[in-house]
XYZ file of C-alpha atoms in Angstrom:
541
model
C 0.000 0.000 0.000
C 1.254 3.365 -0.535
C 1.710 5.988 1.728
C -1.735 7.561 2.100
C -2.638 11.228 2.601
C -4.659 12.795 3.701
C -7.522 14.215 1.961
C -7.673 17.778 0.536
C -10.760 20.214 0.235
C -11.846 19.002 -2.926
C -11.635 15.505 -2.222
C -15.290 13.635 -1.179
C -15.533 11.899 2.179
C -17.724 8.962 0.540
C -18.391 7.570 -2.104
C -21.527 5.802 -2.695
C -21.774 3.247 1.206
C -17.625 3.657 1.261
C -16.236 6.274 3.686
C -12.998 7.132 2.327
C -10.040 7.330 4.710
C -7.370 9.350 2.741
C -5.581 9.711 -1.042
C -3.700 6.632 -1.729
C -2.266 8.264 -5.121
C -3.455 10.673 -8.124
C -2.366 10.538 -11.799
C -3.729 11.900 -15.110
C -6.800 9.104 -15.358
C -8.045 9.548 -11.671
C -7.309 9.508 -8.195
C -7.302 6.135 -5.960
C -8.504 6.659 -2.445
C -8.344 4.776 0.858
C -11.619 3.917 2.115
C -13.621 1.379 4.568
C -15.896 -1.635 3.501
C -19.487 -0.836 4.734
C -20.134 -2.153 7.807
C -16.724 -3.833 8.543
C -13.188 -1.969 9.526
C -12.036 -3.731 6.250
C -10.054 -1.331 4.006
C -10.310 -1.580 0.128
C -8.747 0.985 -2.233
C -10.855 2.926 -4.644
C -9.738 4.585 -7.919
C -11.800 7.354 -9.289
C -12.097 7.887 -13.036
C -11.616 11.748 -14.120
C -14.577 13.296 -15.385
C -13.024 13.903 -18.355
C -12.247 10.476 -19.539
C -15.272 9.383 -18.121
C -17.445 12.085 -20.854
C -15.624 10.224 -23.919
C -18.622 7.634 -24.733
C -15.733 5.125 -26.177
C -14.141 5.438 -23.342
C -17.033 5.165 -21.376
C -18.083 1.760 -22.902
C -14.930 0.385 -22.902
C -14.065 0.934 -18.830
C -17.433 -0.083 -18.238
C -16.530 -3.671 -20.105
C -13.024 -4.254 -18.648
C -14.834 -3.665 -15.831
C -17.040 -6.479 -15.714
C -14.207 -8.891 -17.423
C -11.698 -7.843 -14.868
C -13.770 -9.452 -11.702
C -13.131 -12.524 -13.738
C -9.597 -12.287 -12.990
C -8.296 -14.459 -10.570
C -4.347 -13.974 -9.803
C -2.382 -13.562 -6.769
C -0.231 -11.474 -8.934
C -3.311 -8.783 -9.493
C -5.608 -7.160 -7.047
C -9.200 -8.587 -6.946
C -11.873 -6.152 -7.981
C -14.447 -5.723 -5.438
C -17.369 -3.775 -6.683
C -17.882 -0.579 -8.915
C -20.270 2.443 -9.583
C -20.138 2.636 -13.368
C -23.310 5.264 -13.577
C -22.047 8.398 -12.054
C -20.829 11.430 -13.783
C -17.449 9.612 -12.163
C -17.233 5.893 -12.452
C -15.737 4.139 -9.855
C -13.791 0.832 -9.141
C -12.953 -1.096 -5.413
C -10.603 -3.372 -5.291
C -8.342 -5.112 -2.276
C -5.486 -3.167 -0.495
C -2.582 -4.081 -1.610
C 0.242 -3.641 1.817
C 3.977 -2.974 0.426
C 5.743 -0.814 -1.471
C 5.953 0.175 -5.256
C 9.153 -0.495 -7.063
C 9.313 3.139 -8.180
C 11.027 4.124 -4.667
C 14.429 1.848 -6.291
C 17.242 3.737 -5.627
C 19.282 0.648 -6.990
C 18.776 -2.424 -8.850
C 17.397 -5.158 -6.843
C 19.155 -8.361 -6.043
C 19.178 -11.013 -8.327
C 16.729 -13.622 -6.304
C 14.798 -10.278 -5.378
C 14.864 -9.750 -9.488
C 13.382 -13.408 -10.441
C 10.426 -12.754 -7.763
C 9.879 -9.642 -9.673
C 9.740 -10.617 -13.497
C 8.294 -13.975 -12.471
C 5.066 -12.453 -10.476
C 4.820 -9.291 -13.452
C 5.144 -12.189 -16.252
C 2.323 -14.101 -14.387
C 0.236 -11.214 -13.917
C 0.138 -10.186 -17.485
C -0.255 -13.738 -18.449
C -3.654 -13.731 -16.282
C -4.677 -10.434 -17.632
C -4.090 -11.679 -21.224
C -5.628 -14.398 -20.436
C -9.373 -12.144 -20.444
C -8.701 -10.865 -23.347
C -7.041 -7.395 -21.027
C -4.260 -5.571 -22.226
C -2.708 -3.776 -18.988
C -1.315 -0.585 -21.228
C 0.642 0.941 -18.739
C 3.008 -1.095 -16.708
C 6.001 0.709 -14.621
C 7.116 0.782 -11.472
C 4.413 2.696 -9.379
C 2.188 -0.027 -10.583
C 4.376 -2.779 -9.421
C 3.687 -3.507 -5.293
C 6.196 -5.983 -3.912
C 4.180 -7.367 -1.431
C 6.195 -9.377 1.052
C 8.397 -11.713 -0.968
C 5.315 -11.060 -4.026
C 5.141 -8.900 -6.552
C 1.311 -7.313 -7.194
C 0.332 -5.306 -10.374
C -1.882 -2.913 -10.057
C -3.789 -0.014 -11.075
C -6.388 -1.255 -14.298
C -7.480 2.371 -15.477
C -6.167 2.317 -18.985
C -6.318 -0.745 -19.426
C -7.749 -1.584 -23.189
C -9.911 -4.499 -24.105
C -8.392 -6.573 -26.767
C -12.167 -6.795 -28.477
C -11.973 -3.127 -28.963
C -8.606 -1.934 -30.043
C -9.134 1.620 -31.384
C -7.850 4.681 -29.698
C -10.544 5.494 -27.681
C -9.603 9.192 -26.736
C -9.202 12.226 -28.480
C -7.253 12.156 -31.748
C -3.800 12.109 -31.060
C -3.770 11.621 -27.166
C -1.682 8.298 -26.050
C -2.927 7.008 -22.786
C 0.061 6.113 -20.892
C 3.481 6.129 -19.247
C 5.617 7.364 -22.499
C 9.205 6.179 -21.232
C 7.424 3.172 -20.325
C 5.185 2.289 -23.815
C 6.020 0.272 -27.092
C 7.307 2.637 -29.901
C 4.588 1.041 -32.101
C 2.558 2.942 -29.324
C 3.955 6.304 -29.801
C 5.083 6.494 -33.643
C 2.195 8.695 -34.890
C 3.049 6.919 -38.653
C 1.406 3.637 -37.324
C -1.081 4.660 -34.852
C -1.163 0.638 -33.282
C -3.391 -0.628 -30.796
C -2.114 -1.808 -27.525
C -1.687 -5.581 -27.546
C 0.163 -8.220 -25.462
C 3.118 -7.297 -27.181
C 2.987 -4.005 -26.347
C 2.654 -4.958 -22.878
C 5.527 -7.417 -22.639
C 7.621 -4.197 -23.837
C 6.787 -2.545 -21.066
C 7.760 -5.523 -18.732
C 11.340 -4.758 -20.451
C 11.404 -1.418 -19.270
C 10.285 -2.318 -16.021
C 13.089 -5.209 -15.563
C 15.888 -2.922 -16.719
C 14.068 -0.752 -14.427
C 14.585 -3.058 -11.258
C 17.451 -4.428 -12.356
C 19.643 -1.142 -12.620
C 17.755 1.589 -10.740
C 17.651 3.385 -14.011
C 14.867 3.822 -16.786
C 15.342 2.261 -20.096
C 15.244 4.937 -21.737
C 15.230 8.671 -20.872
C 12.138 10.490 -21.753
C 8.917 10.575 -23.284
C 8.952 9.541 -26.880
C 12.768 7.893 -26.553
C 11.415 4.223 -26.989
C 10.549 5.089 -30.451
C 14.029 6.966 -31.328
C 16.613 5.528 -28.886
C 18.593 2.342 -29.338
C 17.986 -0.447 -26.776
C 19.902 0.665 -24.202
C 23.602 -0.675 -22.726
C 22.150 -4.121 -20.514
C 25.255 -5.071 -19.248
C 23.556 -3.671 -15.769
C 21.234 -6.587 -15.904
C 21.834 -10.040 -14.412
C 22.949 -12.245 -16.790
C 19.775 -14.594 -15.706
C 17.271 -12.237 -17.488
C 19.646 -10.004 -19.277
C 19.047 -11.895 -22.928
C 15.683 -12.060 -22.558
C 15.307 -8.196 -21.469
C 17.038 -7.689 -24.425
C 14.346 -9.516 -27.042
C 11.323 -7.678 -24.959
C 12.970 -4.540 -26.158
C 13.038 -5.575 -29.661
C 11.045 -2.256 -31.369
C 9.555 -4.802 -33.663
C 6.465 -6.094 -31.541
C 6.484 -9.357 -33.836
C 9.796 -10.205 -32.652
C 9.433 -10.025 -28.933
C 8.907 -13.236 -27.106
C 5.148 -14.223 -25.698
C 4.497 -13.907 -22.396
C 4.397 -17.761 -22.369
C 7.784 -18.278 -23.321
C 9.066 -15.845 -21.383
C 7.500 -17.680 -18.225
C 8.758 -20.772 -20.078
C 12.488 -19.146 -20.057
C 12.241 -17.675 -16.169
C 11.571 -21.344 -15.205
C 15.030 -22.243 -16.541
C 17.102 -20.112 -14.501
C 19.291 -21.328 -12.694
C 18.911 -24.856 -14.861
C 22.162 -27.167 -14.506
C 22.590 -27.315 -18.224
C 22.872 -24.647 -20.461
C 22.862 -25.145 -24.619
C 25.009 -22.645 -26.690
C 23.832 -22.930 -30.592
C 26.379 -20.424 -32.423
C 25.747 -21.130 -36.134
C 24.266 -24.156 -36.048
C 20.980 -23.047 -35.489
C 18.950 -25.355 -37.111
C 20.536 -28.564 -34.991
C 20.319 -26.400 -32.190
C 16.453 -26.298 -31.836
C 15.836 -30.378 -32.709
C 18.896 -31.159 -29.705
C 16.866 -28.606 -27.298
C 13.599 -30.551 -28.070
C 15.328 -33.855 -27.083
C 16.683 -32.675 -24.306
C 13.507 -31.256 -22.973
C 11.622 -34.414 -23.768
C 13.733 -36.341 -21.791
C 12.950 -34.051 -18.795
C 16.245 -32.409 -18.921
C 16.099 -28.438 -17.521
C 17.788 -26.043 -19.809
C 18.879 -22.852 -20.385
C 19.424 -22.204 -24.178
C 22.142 -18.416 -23.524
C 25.195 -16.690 -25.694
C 25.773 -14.792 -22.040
C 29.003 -16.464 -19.938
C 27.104 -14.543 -17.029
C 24.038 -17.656 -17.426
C 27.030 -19.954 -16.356
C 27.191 -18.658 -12.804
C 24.743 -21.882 -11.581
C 25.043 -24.106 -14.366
C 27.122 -27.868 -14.090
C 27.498 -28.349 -18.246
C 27.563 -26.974 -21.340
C 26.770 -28.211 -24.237
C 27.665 -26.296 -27.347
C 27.083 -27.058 -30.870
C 30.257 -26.149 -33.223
C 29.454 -25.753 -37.108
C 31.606 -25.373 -40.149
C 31.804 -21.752 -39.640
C 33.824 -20.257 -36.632
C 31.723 -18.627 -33.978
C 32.628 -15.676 -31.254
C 29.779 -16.592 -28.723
C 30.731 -20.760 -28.476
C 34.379 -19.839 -28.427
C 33.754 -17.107 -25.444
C 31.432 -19.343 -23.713
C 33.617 -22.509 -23.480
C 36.637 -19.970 -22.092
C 34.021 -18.570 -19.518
C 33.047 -22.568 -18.891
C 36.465 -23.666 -18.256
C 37.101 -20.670 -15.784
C 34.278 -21.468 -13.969
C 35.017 -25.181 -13.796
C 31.788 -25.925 -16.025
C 31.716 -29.240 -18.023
C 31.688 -28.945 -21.417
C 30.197 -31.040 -23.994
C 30.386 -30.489 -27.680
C 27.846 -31.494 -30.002
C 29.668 -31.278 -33.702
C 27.166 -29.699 -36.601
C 29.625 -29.110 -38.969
C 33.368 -28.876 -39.741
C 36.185 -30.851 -38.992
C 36.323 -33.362 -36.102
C 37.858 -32.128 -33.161
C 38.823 -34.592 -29.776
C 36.670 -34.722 -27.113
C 33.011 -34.934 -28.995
C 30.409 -35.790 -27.374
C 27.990 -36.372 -30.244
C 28.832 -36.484 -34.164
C 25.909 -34.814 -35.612
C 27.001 -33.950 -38.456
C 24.802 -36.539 -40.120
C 22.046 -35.052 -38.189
C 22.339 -37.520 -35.514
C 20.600 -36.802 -32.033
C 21.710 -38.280 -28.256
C 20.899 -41.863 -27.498
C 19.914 -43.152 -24.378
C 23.462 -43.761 -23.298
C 24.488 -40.228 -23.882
C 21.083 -38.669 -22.326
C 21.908 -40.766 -19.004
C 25.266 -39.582 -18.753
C 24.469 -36.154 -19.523
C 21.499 -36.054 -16.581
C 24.523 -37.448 -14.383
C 26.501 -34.620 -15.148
C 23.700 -31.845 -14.651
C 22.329 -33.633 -11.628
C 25.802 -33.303 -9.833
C 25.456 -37.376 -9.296
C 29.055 -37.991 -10.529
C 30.137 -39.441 -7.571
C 27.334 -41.753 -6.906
C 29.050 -45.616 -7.021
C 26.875 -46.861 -10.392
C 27.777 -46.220 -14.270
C 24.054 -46.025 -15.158
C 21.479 -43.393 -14.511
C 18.910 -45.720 -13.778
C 20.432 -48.627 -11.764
C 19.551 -52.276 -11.340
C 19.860 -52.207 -7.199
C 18.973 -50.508 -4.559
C 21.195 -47.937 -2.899
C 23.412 -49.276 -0.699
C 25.523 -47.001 0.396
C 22.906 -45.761 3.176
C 25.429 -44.904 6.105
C 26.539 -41.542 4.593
C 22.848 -40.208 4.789
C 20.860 -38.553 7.185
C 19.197 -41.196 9.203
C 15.681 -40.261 8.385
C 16.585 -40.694 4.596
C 18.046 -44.276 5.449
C 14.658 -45.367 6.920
C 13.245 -44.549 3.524
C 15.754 -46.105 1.788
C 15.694 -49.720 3.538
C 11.960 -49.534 3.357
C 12.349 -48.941 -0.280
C 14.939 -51.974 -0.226
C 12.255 -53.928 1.303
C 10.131 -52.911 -1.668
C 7.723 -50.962 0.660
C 6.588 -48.147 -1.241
C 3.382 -46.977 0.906
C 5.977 -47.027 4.213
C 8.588 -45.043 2.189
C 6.233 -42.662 1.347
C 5.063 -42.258 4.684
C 8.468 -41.551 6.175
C 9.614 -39.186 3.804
C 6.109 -37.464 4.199
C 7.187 -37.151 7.913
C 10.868 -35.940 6.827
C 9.420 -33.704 3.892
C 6.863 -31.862 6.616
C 9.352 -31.795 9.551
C 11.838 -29.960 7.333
C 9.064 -27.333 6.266
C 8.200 -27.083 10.116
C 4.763 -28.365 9.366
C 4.785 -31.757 11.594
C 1.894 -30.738 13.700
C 0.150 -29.473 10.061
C -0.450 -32.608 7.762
C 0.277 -30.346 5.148
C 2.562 -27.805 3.689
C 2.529 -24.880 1.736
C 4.256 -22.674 -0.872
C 6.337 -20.875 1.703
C 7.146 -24.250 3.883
C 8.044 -26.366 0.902
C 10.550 -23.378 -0.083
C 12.391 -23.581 3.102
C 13.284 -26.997 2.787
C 16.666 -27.867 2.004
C 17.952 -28.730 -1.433
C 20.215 -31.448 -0.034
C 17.386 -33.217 1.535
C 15.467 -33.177 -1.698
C 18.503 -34.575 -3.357
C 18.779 -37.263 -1.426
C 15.108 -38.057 -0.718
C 15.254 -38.395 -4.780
C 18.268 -40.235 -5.018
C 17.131 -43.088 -2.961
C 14.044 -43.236 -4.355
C 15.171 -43.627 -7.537
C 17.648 -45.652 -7.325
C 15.240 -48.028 -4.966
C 12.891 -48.623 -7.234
C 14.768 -48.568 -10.600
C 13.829 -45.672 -11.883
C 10.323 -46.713 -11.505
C 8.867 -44.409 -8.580
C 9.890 -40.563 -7.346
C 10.731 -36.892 -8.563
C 12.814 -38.366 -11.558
C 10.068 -40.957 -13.253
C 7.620 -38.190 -12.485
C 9.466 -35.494 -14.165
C 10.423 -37.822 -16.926
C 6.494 -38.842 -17.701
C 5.045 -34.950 -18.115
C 5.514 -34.030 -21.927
C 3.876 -30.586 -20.753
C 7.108 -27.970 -19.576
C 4.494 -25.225 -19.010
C 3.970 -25.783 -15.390
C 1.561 -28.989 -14.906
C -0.495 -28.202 -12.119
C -1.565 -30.790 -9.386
C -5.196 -30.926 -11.040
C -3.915 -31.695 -14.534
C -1.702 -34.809 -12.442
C -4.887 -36.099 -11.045
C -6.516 -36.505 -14.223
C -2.507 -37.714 -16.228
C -2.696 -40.305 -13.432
C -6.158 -41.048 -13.440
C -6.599 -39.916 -9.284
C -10.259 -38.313 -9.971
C -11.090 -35.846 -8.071
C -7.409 -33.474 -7.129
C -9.061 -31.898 -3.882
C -9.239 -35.591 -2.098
C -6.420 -38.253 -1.453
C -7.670 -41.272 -3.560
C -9.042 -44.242 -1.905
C -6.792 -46.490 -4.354
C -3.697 -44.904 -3.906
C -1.735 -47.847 -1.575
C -2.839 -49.862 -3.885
C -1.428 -47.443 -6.920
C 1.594 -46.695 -5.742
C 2.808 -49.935 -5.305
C 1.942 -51.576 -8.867
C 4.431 -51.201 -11.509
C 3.018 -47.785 -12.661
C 4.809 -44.321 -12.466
C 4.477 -43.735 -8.947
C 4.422 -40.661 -7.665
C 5.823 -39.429 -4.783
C 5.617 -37.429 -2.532
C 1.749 -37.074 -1.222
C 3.011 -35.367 1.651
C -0.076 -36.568 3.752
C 0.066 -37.592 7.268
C -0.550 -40.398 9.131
C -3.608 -39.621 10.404
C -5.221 -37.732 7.860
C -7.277 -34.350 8.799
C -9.306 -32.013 7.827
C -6.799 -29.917 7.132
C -4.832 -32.014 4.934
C -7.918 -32.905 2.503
C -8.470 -29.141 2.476
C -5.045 -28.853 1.229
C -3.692 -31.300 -0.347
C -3.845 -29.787 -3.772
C -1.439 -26.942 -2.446
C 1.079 -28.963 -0.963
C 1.477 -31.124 -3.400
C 1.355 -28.269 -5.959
C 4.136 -26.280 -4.216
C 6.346 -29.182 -3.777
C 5.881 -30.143 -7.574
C 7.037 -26.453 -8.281
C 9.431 -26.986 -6.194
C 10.707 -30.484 -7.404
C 10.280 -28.845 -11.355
C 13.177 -26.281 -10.581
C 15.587 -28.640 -8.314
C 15.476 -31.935 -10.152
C 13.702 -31.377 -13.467
């Protein structure tokens, strides 16, 4: 929430049953007040359409329909919209409080971790907004609230409706934040409506934005007539992909899908270089990704700083950004695999493509041995043909799953690392845990609660076969696992699953149910498991 003030002489002191409370902020479409819920010492924020925009009939119509498609919206990434007077002389719109602080008070670019949070909450808003057919129009910082450890967009008053995309002011006036809008926006030669792409621009400006402190470009107008400005600023994480959302051509920019698609890559073990050899480059990425492999396709030695290999694909033709990422590789003590496209044979391949060959199965297990860090586990083979035995260097908890597992006990494995998984998050007493809880538990605990179950069961049961069955690297959901799986209903633990888990299915573990099940946990269970799966997607995917 922003600082509120307090309110001046020409400011009401309610608005239809709200008694307002003080100003909460004012721009050029309206001012957004701080009021109380009828009846209740709730507070909800109120913005106030200016008379002036609210006289245009076009604009008129079109508020009043984003208006009634935005309480469809359902995000924790976007304020929910309450209620609204859309008769008066000057409409208004209630929506929740949002508690925090806009990103327009940087002094200096956030911290990397802080920087993910950011782009990955903003992508996810405008991918919800999109999703109703909304275009957002004017994202920047003072829209941006990080709430806690979330990021909140806010503020829906220009927002255009993708049914009606005409300029729907007077002739020449562009609704908006200029430093912050598409060129396409501003060029007076093309006139365009706003669209998604214009939007994902703007998410550009407001990453360089957080990233640096500094805006992307320096006034009103510039986006049309200055170059893309110097990124080196930005984290190498997002730092390529900034650079695309920038693009002044909006066809070239990347969806707001992919770039979701992309942010849930950082920080992926193994990271694909392509050079030249384009072409090979996209048919070894979709192996790779079908085989549940994580990756990071980058030209920037920066996307190195987490990574375990690289694999780069060397052409006929000599090329700057392979050569300078295997130096930057070999600095940072990164494998490096080459995948030969063209040219002559050098030592050290690991595939010959250059009869348009792709990995086998022999050279996809020992790559995921290399990006899982699992070098030094006592087996040649990814998937082994015993049990772990090597159970004394682990933490005891993690050795009663693993002899159960040896016993071939899947349903008292499952159990026990249900009790380790929710004692790590603190949530013991619970029966469940949530997004928060399944964050704070520690990534060597989920390595080895992995490791020994897949090497218990073959391959067979646990994050890996999981991972390795979903064809869909959007984000799978716990509902769209339940009905993969066959589970029914995703809001209930299924009667059948003992039964399930044992036969020589997929498996899928964990449920992260407790022993005694409660009320709590069938109220639940759909977030838990859905956190840990997010979870589980960025550790071991």
């Amino acid at each position: 929430m922003s600082e509120v003030t307090a309110l001046g002489p020409g400011d009401p002191r309610r608005l239809g049953p709200y008694r307002l409370l003080g100003r909460l902020g004012a721009g050029g479409m309206g001012v957004v007040y701080l009021a109380v819920w009828p009846g209740t010492d709730r507070q909800v924020a109120i913005k106030v359409i200016n008379r002036s925009y609210a006289e245009v009939p076009k604009y008129r119509v079109r508020f009043e329909r984003e208006v009634r498609t935005a309480t469809l919206i359902r995000s924790p990434h976007v304020p929910r919209l309450l209620d609204a007077e859309l008769e008066s002389d000057e409409p208004y719109v209630v929506t929740e409080v949002v508690r925090g602080t806009s990103l327009a008070g940087l002094e200096e670019g956030l911290a990397p971790d802080r920087l993910l949070t950011v782009a990955r909450d903003t992508a996810q808003a405008l991918m919800d907004i999109h999703a109703h057919q909304i275009v957002h129009r004017d994202l920047k910082p003072s829209n941006v609230m990080m709430a806690g450890e979330r990021a909140v967009v806010i503020d829906f008053g220009i927002a255009a409706d993708l049914a009606d995309l005409v300029r729907v002011t007077t002739t020449g006036h562009v609704v908006g934040t200029l430093p912050y809008l598409a060129p396409e926006l501003v060029d007076p030669r093309r006139a365009a409506p706003a669209s998604p792409a214009s939007d994902v621009f703007s998410w550009g400006c407001l990453l360089y934005f957080a990233a640096t402190g500094r805006a992307a470009f320096s006034s009103a107008g510039t986006t049309l007539t200055q170059p893309i400005p110097d990124l080196t600023g930005v984290p190498g994480v997002v730092r390529e992909l900034v650079a695309r959302t920038l693009d002044k051509r909006p066809e070239r920019r990347p969806s707001v899908r992919s770039i979701l698609d992309e942010l849930a890559t950082v920080g992926a073990e193994v990271v694909l270089c392509g050079g030249n050899g384009r072409s090979h480059t996209a048919r070894l990425l979709a192996v790779l990704l079908d085989n549940g492999l994580a990756v990071r396709v980058s030209a920037d030695p920066d996307s190195l700083a987490d990574a375990r290999v690289l694999v780069v694909v060397v052409s006929e033709r000599p090329d700057a950004a392979v050569r300078d990422m295997r130096l930057a590789a070999r600095q940072r003590g990164v494998t490096v695999l080459v995948v030969l496209a063209g040219g002559h044979h050098e030592p050290d391949v690991f595939l010959d493509a250059r009869t348009g060959a792709l990995p086998d199965a022999t050279q996809l297990r020992a790559l995921r041995v290399l990006a899982m860090g699992w070098d030094t586990v006592p087996v040649p083979e990814f998937f082994p043909t015993a049990p772990l035995d090597a159970t004394a260097a682990l933490d005891p908890a993690v050795a009663e799953i693993a002899a159960a597992l040896a016993e071939g006990d899947l349903v008292t494995a499952d159990l026990h690392t249900t009790a380790v998984l929710l004692a790590a998050a603190g949530c013991a007493d619970h029966g469940w845990a949530g997004l928060d809880e399944v964050a704070s538990i520690g990534e060597r605990l989920l390595r080895d609660c992995a490791r020994v179950w897949h090497e218990g069961t073959d391959g067979k049961h646990g994050f890996l076969a999981q991972r390795l069955l979903m064809t869909d690297r959007t984000g799978t959901e716990v509902a769209d696992l339940a009905h993969l799986f066959g589970w029914g209903d995703p809001l209930g633990i299924p009667a059948d699953y003992p039964v399930w888990v044992t036969c020589a299915g997929p498996g899928f573990f964990p449920t992260l149910r407790h022993e005694v099940p409660s009320d709590a946990w069938f109220d639940n269970w759909n977030i838990t498991v859905s956190a840990l799966y997010g979870r589980i997607r960025s550790e071991f995917s």
